[in-house]
Coordinates of C-alpha atoms and ligand atoms in Angstrom, one line a residue:
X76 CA -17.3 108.6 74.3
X77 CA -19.8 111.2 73.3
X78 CA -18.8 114.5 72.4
X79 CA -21.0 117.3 73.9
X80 CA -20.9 121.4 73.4
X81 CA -21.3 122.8 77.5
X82 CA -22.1 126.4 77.5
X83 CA -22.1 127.5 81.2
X84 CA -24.6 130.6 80.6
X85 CA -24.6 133.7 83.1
X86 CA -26.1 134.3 86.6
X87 CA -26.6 131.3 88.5
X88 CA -25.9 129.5 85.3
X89 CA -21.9 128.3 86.0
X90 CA -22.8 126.9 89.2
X91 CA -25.6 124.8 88.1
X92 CA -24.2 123.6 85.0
X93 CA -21.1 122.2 87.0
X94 CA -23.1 121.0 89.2
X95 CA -24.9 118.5 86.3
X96 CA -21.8 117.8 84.5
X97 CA -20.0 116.5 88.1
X98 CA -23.5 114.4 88.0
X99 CA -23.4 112.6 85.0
X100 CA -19.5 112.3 85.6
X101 CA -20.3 110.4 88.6
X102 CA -22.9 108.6 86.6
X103 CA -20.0 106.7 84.6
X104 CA -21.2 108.6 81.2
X105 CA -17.8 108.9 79.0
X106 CA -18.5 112.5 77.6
X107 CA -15.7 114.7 76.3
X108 CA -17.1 118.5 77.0
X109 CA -16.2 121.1 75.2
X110 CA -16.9 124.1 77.0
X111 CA -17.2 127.4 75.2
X112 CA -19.4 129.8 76.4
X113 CA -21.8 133.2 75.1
X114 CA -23.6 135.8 77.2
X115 CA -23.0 139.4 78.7
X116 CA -19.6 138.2 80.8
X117 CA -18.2 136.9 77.4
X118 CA -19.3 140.5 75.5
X119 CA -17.8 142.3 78.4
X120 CA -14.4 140.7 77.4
X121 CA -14.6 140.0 73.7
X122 CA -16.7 142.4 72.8
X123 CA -19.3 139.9 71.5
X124 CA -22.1 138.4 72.5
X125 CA -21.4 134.8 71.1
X126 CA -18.4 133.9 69.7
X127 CA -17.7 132.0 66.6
X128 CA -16.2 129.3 68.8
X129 CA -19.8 128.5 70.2
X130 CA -21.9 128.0 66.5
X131 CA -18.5 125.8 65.8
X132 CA -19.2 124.0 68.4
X133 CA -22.9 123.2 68.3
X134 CA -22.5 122.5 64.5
X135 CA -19.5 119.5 65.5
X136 CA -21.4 117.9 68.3
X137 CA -25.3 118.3 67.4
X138 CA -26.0 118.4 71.4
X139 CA -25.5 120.9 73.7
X140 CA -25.9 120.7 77.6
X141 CA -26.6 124.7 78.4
X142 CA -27.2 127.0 81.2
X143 CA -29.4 130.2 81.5
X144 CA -28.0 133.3 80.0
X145 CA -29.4 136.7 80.7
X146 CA -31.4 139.0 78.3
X147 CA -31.0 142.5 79.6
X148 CA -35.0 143.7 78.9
X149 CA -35.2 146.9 76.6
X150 CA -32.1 147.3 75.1
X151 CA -30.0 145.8 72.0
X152 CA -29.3 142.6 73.2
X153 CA -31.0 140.0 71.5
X154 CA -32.2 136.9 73.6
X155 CA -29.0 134.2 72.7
X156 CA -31.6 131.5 73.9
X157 CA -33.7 132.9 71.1
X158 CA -31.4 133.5 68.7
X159 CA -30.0 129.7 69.2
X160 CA -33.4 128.3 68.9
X161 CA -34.2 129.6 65.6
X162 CA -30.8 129.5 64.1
X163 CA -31.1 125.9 64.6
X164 CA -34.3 125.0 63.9
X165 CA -34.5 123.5 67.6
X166 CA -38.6 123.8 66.6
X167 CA -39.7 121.5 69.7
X168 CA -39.4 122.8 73.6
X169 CA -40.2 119.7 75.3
X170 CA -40.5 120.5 78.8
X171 CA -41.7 117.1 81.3
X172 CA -43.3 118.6 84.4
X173 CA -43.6 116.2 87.3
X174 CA -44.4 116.1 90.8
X175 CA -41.2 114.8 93.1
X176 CA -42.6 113.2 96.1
X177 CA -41.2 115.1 99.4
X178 CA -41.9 118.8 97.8
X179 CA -44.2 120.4 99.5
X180 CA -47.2 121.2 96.6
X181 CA -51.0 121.2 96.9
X182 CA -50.7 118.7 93.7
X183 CA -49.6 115.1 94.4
X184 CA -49.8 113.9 90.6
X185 CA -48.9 116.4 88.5
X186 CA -47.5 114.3 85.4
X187 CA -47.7 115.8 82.0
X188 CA -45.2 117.3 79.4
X189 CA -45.7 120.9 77.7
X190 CA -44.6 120.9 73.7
X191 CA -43.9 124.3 73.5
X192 CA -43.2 125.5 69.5
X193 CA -40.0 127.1 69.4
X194 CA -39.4 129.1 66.2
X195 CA -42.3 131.2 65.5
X196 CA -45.5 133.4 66.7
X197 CA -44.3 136.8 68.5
X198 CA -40.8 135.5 69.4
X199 CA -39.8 135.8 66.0
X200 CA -38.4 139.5 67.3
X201 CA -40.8 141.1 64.1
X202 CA -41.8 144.6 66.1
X203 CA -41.3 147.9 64.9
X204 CA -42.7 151.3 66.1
X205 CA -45.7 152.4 64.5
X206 CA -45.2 156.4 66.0
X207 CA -44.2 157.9 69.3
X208 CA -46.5 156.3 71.3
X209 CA -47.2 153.0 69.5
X210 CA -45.2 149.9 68.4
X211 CA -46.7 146.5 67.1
X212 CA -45.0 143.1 66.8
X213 CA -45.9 140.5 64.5
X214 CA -47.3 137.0 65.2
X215 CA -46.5 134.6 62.4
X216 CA -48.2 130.8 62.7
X217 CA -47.1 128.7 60.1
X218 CA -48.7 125.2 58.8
X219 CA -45.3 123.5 58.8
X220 CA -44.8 125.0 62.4
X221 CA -47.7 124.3 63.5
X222 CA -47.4 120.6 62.3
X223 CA -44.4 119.7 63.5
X224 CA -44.2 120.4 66.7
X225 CA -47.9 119.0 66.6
X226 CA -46.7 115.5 65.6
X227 CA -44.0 115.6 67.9
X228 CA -46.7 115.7 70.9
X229 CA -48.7 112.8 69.1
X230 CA -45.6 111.1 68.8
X231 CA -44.6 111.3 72.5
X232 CA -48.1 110.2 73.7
X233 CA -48.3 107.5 71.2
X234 CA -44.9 106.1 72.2
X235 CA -45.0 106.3 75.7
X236 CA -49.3 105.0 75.8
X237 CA -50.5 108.5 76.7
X238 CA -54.5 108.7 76.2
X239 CA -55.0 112.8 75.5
X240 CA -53.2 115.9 74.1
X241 CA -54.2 119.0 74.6
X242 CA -53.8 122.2 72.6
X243 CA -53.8 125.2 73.7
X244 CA -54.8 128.3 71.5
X245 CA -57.1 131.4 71.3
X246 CA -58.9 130.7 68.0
X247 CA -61.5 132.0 69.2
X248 CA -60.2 135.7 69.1
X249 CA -57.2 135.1 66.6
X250 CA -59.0 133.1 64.1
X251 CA -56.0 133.3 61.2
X252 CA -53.0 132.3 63.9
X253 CA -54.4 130.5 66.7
X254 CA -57.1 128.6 64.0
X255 CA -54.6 127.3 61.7
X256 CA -52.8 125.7 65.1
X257 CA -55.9 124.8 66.4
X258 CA -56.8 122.9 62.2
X259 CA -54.1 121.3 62.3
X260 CA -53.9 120.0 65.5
X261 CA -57.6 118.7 64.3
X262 CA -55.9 117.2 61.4
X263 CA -53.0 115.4 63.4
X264 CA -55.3 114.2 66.0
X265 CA -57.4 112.1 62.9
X266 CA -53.9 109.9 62.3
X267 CA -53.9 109.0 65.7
X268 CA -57.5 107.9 66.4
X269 CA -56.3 106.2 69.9
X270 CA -55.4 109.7 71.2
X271 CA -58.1 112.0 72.4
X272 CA -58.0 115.6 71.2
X273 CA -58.6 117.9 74.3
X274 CA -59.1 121.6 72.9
X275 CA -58.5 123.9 75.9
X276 CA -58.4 128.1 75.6
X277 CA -55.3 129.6 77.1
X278 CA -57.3 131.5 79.6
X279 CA -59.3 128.3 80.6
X280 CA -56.1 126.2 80.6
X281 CA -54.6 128.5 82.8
X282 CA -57.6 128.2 85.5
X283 CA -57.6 124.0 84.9
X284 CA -53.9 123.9 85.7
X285 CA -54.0 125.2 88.8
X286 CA -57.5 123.6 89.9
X287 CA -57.3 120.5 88.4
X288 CA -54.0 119.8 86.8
X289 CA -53.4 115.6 86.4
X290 CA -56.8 115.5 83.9
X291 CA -53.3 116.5 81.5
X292 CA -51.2 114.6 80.2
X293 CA -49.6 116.3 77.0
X294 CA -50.0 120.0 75.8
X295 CA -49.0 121.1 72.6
X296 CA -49.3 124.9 72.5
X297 CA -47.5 127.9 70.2
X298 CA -44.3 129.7 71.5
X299 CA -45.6 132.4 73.7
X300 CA -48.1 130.6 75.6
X301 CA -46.0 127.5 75.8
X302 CA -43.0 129.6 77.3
X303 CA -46.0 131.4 80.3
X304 CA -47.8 128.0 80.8
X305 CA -43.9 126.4 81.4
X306 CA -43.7 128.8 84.3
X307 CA -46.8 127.9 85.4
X308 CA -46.4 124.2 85.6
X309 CA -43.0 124.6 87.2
X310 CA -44.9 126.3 90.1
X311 CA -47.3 123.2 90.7
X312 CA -44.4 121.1 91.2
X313 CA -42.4 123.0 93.3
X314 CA -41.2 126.3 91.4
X315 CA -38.2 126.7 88.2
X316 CA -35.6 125.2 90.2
X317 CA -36.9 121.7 89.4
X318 CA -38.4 121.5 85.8
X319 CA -36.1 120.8 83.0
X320 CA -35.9 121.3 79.3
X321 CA -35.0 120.3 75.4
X322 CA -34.9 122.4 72.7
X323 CA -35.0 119.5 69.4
X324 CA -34.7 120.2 65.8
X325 CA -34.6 117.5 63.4
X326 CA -30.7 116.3 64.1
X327 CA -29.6 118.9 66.8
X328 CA -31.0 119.2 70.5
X329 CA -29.7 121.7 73.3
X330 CA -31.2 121.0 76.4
X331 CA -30.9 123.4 79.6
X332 CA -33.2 124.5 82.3
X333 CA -36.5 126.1 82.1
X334 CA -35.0 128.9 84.5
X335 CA -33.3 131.7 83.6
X336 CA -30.1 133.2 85.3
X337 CA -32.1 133.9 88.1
X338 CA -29.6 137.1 89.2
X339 CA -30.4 137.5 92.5
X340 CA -29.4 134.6 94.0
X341 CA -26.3 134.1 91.5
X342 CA -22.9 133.6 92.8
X343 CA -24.0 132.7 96.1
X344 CA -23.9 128.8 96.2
X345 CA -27.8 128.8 96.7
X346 CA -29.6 127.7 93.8
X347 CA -31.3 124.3 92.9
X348 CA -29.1 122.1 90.7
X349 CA -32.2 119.6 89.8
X350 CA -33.3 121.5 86.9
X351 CA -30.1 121.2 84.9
X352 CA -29.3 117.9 86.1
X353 CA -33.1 116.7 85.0
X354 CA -32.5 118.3 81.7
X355 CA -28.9 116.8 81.7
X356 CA -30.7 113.1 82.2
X357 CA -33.1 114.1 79.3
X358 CA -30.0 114.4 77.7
X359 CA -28.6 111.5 78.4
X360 CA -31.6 109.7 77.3
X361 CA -31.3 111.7 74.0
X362 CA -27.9 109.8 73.7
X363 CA -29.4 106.4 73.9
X364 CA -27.8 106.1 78.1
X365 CA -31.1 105.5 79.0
X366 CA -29.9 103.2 82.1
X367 CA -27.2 106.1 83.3
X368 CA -30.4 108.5 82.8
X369 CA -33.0 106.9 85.2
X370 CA -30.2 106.3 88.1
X371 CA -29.3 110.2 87.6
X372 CA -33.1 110.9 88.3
X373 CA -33.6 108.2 90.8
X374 CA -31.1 109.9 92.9
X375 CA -32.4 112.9 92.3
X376 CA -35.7 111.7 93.4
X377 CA -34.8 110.1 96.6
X378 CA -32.7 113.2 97.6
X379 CA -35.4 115.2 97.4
X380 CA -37.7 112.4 99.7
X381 CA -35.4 112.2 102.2
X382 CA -35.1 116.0 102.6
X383 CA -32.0 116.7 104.1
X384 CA -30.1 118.0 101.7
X385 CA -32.9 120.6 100.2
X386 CA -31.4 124.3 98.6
X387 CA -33.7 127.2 100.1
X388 CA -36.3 126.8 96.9
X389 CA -37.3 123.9 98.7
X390 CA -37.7 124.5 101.8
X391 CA -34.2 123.7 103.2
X392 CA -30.9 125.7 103.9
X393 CA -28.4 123.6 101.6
X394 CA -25.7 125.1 99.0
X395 CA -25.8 124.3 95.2
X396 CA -22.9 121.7 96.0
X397 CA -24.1 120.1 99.3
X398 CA -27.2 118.9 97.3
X399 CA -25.3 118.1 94.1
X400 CA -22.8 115.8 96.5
X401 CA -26.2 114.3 97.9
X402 CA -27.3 113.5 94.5
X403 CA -24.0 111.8 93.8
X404 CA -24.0 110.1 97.0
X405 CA -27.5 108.2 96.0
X406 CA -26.5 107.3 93.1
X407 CA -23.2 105.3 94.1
Ligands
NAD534 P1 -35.5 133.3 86.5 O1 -35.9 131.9 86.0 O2 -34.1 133.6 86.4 O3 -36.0 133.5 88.0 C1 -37.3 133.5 88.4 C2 -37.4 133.2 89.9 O4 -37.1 131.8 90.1 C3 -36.4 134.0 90.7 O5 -37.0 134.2 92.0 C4 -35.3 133.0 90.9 O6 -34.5 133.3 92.0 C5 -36.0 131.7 90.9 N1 -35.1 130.6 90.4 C6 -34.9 130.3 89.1 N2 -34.1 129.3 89.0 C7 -33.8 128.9 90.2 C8 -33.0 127.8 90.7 N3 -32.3 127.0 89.9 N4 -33.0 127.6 92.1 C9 -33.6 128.4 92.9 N5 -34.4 129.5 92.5 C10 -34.5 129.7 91.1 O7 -36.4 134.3 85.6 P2 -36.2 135.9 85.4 O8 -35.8 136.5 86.7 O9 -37.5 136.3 84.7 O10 -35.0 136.0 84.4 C11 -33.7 136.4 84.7 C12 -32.9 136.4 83.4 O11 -32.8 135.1 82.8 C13 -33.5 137.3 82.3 O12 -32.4 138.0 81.7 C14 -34.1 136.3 81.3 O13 -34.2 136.9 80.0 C15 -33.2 135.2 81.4 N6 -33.8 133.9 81.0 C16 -33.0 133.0 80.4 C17 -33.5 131.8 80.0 C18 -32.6 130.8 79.2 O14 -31.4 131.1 79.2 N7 -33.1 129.8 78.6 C19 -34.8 131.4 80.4 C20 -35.5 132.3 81.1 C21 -35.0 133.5 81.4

């Protein structure tokens, strides 16, 4: 029986989540939820925006299974998605970005995973205001940073007989930051001599991936270009509602959704489940239920093929559930 922390989130974020944890239920994984949850709704009625419960939580069960929590823009809320990132140390966003045959993309072999660095450069919230009219924030790239999440990109390729990993960086214009990412990718890349270094500029990467996006295979790239190239990707495969996530540190991993609570369409029984179930299978995999992990994205796979049971993102007119119970059905 694992024990795992599920924080339902905001927005669309209750549906979606119940929607992976009736899934892997269905799956025959033996997991023992405890679900405590953090966001606007929960300050609304405690007056906080995580509660103790939730760090307890995390800290017991090292793996968390979470859905997207709103960040009102401007104001004093800071981002909880943030906030749980760098308390944590959860340094590597791994992010596996795939085309699902049946969705209707220009790209037919999009395969590649994004390694998005998770602790540092301008989402470490450093801004102040400089005068009236003028406020600066600060980018901070670290060697150990930059390393890590480095080695965890060369790790992946290695282990699963990748050929290239690309970084991403603008060394050219921010020589200090983006060149001590872009060095020690350089120095990484020497241990692993059967991996080819691709060095792409963010701008330039941005144009590739939509022209010509299977020449990738793995990018490694810092937090804030990572977190606008995820978006990116999503959209070659067929938009947010199907990419999913991991946030890993060195003995702690939450994994949820590259989507956020997507507001407008929240409540309403409309949004795409795959997301969260994907990341819930990357989850599962995390747990060493590799088997239970493939037939959850099988199914998800052949639902999507035969197209019948498609939520509105896709192309079709089926609820959150309908496609959920499809899902379930293909994998019995
Ligand atoms: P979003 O991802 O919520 O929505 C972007 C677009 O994608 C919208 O059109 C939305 O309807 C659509 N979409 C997203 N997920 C979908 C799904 N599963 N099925 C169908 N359509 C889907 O991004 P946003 O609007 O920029 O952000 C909304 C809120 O979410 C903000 O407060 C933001 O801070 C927060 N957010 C949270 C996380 C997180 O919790 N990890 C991540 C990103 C954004």
């Amino acid at each position: 029986m694992h024990q795992v922390t599920l924080i339902p989130g905001d927005g669309i974020g209750p549906e979606v989540i119940e929607a992976a944890k009736n899934v892997i239920e269905a799956a025959g994984v033996q997991i023992d939820w405890d679900i405590v949850n953090a966001g606007a709704d929960v300050y609304e009625n405690e007056g906080v925006l995580i509660p103790e419960r939730v760090f307890e939580s995390i800290e017991k069960n090292k793996i968390a299974l979470k859905g997207p929590i709103t960040t009102p823009i401007g104001c004093g809320f800071q981002s909880i998605n943030v906030l749980l990132r760098k308390k944590y140390d959860l340094f590597s966003n791994v992010r596996p970005v795939k085309t699902i045959p049946g969705i209707n993309v220009p790209f037919q072999h999009v395969d590649l995973v994004i390694f998005r660095e998770n602790t540092e450069d301008l989402y470490m919230g450093l801004e102040k205001k400089i005068s009236e009219d003028a406020a600066e924030a600060v980018k901070r790239i670290t060697k150990k940073g930059s390393t890590r999440i480095i080695r965890a990109a060369f790790d992946y390729a290695d282990k699963n007989n990748k050929t290239k990993v690309a970084v991403v960086h603008k060394a050219n214009i921010m020589k200090l930051t983006d060149g001590l990412f872009l060095q020690c990718a350089r120095e990484i890349a020497e241990e692993y001599p059967h991996i080819h270094l691709q060095e792409v500029i963010i701008d330039n990467m941005c144009m590739q991936l939509v022209m010509h996006p299977s020449q990738f295979e793995v990018i490694v790239t810092t937090n804030l270009y990572g977190d606008i190239l995820s978006d990116l990707c999503a959209g070659l495969v067929g938009g947010l509602g199907v990419v999913p996530g991991a946030n890993i540190g060195e003995n702690m991993a939450v994994f949820e959704a590259v989507h956020g609570s997507a507001p407008v369409i929240a409540g309403k029984n409309m949004a795409n489940p795959t997301a969260v179930i994907l990341s819930g299978a990357m989850m599962l995999d995390y747990l060493g239920e590799r088997e239970k992990s493939q037939v959850i994205s099988q199914a998800v796979t052949e639902t999507i093929r035969q197209g019948k049971y498609l939520t509105k993102d896709l192309g079709g007119s089926a609820s959150t559930t309908d496609m959920t119970k499809a899902i379930i059905e293909n994998m019995l």
